[in-house]
Coordinates of C-alpha atoms and ligand atoms in Angstrom, one line a residue:
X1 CA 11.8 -33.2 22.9
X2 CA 14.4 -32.8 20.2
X3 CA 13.5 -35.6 18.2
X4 CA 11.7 -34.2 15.2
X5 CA 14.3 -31.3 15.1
X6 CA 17.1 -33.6 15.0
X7 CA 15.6 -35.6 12.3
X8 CA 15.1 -32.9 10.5
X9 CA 18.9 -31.6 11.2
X10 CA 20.1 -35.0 9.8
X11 CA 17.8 -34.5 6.7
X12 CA 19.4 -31.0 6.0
X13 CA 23.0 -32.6 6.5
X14 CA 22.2 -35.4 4.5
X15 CA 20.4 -34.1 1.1
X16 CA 20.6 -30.0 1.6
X17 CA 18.4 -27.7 3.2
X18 CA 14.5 -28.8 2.2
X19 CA 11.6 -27.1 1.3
X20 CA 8.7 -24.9 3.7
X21 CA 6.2 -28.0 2.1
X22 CA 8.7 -30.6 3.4
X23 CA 8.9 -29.1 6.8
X24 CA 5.6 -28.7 7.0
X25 CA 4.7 -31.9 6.1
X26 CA 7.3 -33.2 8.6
X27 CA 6.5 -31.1 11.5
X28 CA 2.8 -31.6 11.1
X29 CA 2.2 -35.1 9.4
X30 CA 5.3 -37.6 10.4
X31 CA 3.9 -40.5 11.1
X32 CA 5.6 -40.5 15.0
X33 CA 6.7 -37.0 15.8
X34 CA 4.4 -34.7 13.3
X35 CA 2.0 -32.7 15.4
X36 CA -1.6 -33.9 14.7
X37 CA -0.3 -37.3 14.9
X38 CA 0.4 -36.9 18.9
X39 CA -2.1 -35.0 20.5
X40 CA -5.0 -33.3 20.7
X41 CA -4.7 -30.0 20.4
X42 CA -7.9 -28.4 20.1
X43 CA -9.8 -26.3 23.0
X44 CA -8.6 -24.2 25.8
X45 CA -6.3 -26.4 27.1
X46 CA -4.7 -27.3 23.5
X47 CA -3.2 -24.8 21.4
X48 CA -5.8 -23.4 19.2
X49 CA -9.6 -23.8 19.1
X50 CA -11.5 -24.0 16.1
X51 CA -15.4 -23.0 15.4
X52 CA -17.3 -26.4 16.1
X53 CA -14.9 -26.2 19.4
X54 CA -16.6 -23.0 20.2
X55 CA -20.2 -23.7 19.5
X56 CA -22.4 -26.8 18.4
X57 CA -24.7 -23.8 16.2
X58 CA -21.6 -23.9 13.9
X59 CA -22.3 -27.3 13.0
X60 CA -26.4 -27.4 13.2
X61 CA -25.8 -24.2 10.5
X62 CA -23.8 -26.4 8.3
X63 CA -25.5 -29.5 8.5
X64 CA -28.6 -27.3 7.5
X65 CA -26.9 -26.5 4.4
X66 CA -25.9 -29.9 3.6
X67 CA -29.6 -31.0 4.3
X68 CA -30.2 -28.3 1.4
X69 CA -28.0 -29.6 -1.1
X70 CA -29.3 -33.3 -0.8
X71 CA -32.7 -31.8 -1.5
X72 CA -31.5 -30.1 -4.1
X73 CA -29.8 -33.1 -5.6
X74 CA -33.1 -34.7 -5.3
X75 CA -33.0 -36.4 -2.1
X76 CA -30.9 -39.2 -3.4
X77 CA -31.4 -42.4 -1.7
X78 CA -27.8 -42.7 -1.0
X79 CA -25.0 -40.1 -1.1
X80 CA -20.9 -39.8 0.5
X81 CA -21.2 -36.9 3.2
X82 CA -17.8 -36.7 3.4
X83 CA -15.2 -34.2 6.1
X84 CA -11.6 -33.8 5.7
X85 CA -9.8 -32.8 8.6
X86 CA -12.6 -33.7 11.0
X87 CA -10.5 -32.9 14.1
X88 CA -12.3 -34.5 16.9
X89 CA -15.6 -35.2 15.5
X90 CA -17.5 -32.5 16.5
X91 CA -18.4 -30.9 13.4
X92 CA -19.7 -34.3 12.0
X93 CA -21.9 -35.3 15.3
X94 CA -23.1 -31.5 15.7
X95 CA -24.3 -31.7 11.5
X96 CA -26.2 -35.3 11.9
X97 CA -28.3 -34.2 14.7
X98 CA -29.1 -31.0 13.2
X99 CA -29.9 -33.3 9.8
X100 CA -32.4 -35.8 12.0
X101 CA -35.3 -33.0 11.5
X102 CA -34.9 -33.7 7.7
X103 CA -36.6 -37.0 6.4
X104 CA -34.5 -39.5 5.2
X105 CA -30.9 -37.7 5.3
X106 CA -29.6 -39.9 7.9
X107 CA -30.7 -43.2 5.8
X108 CA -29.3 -41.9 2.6
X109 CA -25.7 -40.4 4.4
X110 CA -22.9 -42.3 3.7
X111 CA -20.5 -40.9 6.7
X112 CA -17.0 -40.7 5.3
X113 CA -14.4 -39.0 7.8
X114 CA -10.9 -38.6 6.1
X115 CA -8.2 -38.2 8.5
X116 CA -4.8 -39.4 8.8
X117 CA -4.0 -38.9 12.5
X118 CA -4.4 -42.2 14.6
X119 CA -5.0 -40.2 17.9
X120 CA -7.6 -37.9 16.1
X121 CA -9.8 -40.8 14.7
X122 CA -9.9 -42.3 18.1
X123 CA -11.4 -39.5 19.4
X124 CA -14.2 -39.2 16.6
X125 CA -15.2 -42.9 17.2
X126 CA -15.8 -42.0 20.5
X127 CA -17.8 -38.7 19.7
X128 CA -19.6 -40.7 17.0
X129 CA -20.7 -43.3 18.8
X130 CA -23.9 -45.1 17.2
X131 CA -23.5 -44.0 13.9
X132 CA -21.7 -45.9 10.6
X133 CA -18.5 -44.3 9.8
X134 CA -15.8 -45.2 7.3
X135 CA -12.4 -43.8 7.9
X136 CA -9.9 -43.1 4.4
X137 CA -6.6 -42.2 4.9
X138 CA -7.5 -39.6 1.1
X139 CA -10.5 -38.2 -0.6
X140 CA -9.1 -41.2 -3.3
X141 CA -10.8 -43.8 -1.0
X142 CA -14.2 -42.5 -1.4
X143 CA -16.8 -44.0 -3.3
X144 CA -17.0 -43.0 -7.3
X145 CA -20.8 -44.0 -8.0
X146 CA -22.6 -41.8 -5.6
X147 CA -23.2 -38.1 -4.9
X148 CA -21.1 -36.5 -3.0
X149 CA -21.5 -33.4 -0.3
X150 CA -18.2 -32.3 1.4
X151 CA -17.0 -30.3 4.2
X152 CA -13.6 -29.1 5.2
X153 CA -13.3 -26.5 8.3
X154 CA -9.5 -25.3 8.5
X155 CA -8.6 -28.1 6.6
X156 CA -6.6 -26.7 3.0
X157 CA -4.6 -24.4 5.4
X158 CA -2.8 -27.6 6.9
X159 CA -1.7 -28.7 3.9
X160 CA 2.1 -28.1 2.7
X161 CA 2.3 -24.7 1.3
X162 CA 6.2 -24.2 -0.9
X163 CA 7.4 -20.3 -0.6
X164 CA 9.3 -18.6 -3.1
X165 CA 11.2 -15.4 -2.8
X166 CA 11.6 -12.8 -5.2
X167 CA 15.3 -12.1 -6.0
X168 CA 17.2 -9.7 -8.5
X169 CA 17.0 -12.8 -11.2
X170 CA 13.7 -13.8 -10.4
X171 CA 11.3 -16.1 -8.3
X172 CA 13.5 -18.5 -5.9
X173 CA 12.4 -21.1 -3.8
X174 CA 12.5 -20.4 -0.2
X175 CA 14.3 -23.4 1.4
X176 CA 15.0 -24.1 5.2
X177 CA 18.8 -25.3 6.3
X178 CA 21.0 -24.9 9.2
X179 CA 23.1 -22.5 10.5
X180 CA 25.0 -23.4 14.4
X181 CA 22.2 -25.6 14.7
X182 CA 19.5 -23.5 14.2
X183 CA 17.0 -24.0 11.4
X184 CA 17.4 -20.8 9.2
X185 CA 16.0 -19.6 6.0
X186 CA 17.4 -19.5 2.7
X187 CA 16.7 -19.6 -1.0
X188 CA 17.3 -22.7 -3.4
X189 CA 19.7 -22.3 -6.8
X190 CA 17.0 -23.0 -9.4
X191 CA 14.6 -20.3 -11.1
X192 CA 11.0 -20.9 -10.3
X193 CA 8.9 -20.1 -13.9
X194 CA 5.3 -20.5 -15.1
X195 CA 2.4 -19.6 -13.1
X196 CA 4.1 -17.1 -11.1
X197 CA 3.0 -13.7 -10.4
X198 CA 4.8 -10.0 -10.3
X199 CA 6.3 -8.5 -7.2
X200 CA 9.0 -6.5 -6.1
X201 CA 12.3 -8.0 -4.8
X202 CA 12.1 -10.1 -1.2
X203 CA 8.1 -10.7 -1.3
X204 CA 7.4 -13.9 -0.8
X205 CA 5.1 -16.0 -2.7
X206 CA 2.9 -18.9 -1.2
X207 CA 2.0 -22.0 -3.5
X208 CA 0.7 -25.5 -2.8
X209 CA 0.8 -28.4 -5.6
X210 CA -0.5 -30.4 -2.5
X211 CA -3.4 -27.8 -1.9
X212 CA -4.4 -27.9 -5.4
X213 CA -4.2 -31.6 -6.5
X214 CA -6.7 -32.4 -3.3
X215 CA -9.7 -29.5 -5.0
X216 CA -9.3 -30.6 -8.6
X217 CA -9.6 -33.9 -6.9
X218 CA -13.1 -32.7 -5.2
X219 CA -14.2 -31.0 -7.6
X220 CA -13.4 -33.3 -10.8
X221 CA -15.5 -35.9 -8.0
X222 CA -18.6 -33.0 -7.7
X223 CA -18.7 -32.4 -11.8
X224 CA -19.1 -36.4 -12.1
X225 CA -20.6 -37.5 -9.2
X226 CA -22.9 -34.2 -8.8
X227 CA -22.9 -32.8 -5.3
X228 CA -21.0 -29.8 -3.2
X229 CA -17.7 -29.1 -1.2
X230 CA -18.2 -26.4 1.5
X231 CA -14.8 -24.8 2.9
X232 CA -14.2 -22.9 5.9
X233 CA -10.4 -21.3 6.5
X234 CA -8.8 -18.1 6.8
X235 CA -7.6 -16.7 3.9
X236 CA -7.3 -14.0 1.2
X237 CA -10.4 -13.5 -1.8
X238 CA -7.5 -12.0 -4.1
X239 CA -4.6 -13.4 -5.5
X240 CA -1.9 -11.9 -3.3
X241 CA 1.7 -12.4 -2.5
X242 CA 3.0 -12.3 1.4
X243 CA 4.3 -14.5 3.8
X244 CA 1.5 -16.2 5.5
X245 CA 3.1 -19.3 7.1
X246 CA 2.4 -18.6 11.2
X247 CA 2.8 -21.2 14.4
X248 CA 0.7 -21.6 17.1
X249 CA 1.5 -23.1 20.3
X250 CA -0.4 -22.3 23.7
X251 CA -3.3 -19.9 22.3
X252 CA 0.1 -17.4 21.0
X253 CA 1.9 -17.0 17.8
X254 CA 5.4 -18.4 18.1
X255 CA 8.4 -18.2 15.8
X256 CA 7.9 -21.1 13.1
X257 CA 10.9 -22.6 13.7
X258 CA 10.7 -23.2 17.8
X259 CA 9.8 -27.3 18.4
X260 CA 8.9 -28.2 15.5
X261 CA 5.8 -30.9 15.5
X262 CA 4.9 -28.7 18.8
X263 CA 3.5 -26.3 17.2
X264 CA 0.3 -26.0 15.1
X265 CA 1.6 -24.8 11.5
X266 CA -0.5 -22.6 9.2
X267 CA -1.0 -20.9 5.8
X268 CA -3.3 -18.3 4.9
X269 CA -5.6 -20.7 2.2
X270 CA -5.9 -18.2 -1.8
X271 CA -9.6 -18.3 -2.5
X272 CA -9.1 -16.6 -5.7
X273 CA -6.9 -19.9 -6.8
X274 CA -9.2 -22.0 -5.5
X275 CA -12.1 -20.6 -7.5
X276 CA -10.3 -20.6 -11.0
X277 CA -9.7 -24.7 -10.3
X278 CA -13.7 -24.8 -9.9
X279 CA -13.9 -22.2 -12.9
X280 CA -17.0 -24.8 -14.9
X281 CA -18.5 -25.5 -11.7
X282 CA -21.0 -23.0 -9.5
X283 CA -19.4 -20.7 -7.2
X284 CA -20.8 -19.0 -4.0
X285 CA -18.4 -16.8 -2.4
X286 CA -16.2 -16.5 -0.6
X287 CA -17.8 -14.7 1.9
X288 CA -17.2 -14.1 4.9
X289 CA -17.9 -16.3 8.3
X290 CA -20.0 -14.0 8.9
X291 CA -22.6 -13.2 6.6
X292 CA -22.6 -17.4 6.0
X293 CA -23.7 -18.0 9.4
X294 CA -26.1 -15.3 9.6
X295 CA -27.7 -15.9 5.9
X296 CA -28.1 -19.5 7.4
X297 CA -30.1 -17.7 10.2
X298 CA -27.6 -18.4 13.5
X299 CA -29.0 -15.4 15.3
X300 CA -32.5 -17.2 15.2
X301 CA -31.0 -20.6 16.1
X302 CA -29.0 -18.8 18.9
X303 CA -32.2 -16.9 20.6
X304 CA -33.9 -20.6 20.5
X305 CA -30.9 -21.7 22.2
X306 CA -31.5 -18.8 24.8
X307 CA -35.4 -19.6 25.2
X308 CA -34.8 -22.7 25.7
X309 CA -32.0 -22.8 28.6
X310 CA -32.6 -18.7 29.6
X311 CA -29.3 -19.6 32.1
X312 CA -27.3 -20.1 29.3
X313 CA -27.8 -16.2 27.6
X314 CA -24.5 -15.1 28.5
X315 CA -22.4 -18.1 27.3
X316 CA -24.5 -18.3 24.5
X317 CA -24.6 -14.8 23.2
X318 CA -20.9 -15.0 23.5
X319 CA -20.2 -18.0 21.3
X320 CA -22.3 -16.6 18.8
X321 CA -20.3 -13.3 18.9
X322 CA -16.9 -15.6 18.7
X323 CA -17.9 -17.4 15.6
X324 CA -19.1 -13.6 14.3
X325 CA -18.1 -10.4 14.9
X326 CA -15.9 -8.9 12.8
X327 CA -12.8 -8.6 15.2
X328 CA -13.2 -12.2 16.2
X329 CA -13.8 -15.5 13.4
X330 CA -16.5 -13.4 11.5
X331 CA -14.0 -11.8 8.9
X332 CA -10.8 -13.5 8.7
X333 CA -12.3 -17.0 8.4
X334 CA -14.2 -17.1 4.8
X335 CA -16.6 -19.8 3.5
X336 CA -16.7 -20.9 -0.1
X337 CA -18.9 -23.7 -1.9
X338 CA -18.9 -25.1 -5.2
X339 CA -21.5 -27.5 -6.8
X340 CA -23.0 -28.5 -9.8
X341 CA -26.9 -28.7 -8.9
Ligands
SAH1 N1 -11.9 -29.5 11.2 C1 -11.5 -29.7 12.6 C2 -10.0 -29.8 12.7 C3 -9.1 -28.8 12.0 S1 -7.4 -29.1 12.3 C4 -12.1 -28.5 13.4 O1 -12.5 -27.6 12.8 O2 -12.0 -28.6 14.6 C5 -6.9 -30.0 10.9 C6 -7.4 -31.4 10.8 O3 -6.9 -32.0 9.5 C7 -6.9 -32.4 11.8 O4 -7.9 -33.3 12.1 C8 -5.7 -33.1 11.1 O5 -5.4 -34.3 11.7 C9 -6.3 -33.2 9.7 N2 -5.3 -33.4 8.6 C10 -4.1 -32.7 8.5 N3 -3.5 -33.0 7.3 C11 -4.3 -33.9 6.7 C12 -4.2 -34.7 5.5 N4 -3.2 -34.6 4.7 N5 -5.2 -35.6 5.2 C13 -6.3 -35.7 6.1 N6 -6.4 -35.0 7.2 C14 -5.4 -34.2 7.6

């Protein structure tokens, strides 16, 4: 299928080569071709799989920790619990039966999902079948007079990211055209300025308006509402410059440019800037997947698991050792939450 390509082509020929955030946005988020808007593609048969995919202790860890902060917002008798990005479902369902050993979360959770794929929020009304969910297109839909607890798992790194090169004259923006009908890279006319960091010539600097507006957004909603956002996404601790865009298709990296809305498009997600928009509010980490899961106490949940279906050791032990070790989710993928309790 050409289609997205050639609409893109005819964008280029139209108004000029467009920005890495505009093809982004186009390959993952237009509204017929974009790529979360026409399939699936989570799991072994998709392209990519992501934690609650691997494991439902990923999601009985954080619904855990969202049981924690409603206690220690006081148990409020009614509160948003809120996901962005919720994919199929699966993180949601996995955290609301872990929450049903805790007295009165279930009565006092609000269940907001906020997704803007039409396939994808078929497939969570049919994983979350029996419960009351409310569907927003943004995190501006949800409720203003209520406290708020919100999860994201690899969520900020499928936002639009722009990319700006470093040239002899200073920071340019990196901009995406044509060349014998292939989509190549180039560099826009007009000097990028404030805000921008030091590097040598041709790094490449990563930068998302998008990114940003959406956590002021949550956390301007967690200094007035009270509450806490929990992310989960790979990414870098320090500020850092590098080119971090990557495509997916199949399980494999593939160039960035090859079918576009085919192929899952990515950004490494800059904790460091993410904590400086929080700066008032309380900070935990980042740290790593790791040393989340296993301060939430996964290992014990995981030998429970094991007791409890002894066939099931093998394929248990393994999933926990995906969603852990070090060469696997455990380091890359890095966990950060902010609240004001
Ligand atoms: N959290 C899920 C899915 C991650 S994939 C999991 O861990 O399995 C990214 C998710 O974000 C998809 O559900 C996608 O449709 C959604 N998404 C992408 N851009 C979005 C946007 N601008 N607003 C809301 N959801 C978006």
């Amino acid at each position: 299928m050409r289609n997205l390509f050639d609409l893109i082509k005819r964008r280029i020929e139209t108004t000029g080569p467009i920005s890495v955030a505009d093809y982004m946005d186009l390959c993952l988020g237009h509204p017929q071709y974009g790529y979360y808007m026409s399939r699936d593609p989570f799991g072994e048969k998709g392209d990519f799989t992501t934690a609650p995919e691997i494991s439902q202790m990923f999601g009985e860890m954080i619904g855990l920790w969202s049981a924690d902060m409603w206690m220690k917002l006081g148990s409020p008798a009614s509160f948003t619990f809120a996901e962005c990005g919720p994919g199929r479902g699966t993180l949601m369902k996995d955290m609301l039966r872990a929450c049903r050993i805790v007295p009165g979360f279930a009565a006092a959770a609000e269940i907001h999902l906020i997704e803007t794929s039409p396939l994808l929020i078929e497939k969570q009304r049919q994983n979350l079948v029996g419960y009351n969910v409310t569907w927003n297109a943004s995190i501006d839909a949800l409720p203003e007079d209520k406290p708020l607890i919100l999860i994201g798992n690899e969520f900020l790194d499928a936002l639009p990211v722009h990319q700006a090169v470093m040239t002899g004259s200073g920071w340019r923006e990196r901009r995406i055209g044509l060349r014998d009908d292939e989509l190549i890279f180039g560099l826009g006319n007009t000097l990028l300025g404030d805000d921008m960091p030091d590097a040598p010539e041709n790094e490449i600097y990563e930068y998302s308006p998008f990114q940003d507006a959406i956590w002021t957004n949550i956390c301007d909603r967690i200094r007035q509402q009270r509450g806490a956002a929990l992310v989960i996404d790979y990414g870098f601790t320090a500020d850092a410059t590098g080119d971090t865009l990557q495509a997916v298709k199949d399980h494999e990296y593939v160039s960035v440019f090859q079918s576009p809305g085919e192929c899952d498009l990515t950004t490494h997600v800059n904790f460091a800037r993410l904590q400086r928009l929080a700066h008032d509010l309380n900070i935990h980490g980042p740290v790593t997947q790791e040393i989340f899961l296993k301060d939430l106490g996964i290992e014990l949940r995981a030998e429970k698991l094991i007791t409890a279906n002894p066939q099931m050791r093998e394929k248990i032990t393994s999933e926990l050792q995906r969603l852990t070790a070090r060469d696997q989710m455990g380091e890359l993928f890095k966990v950060m939450h902010v609240s004001n309790l």
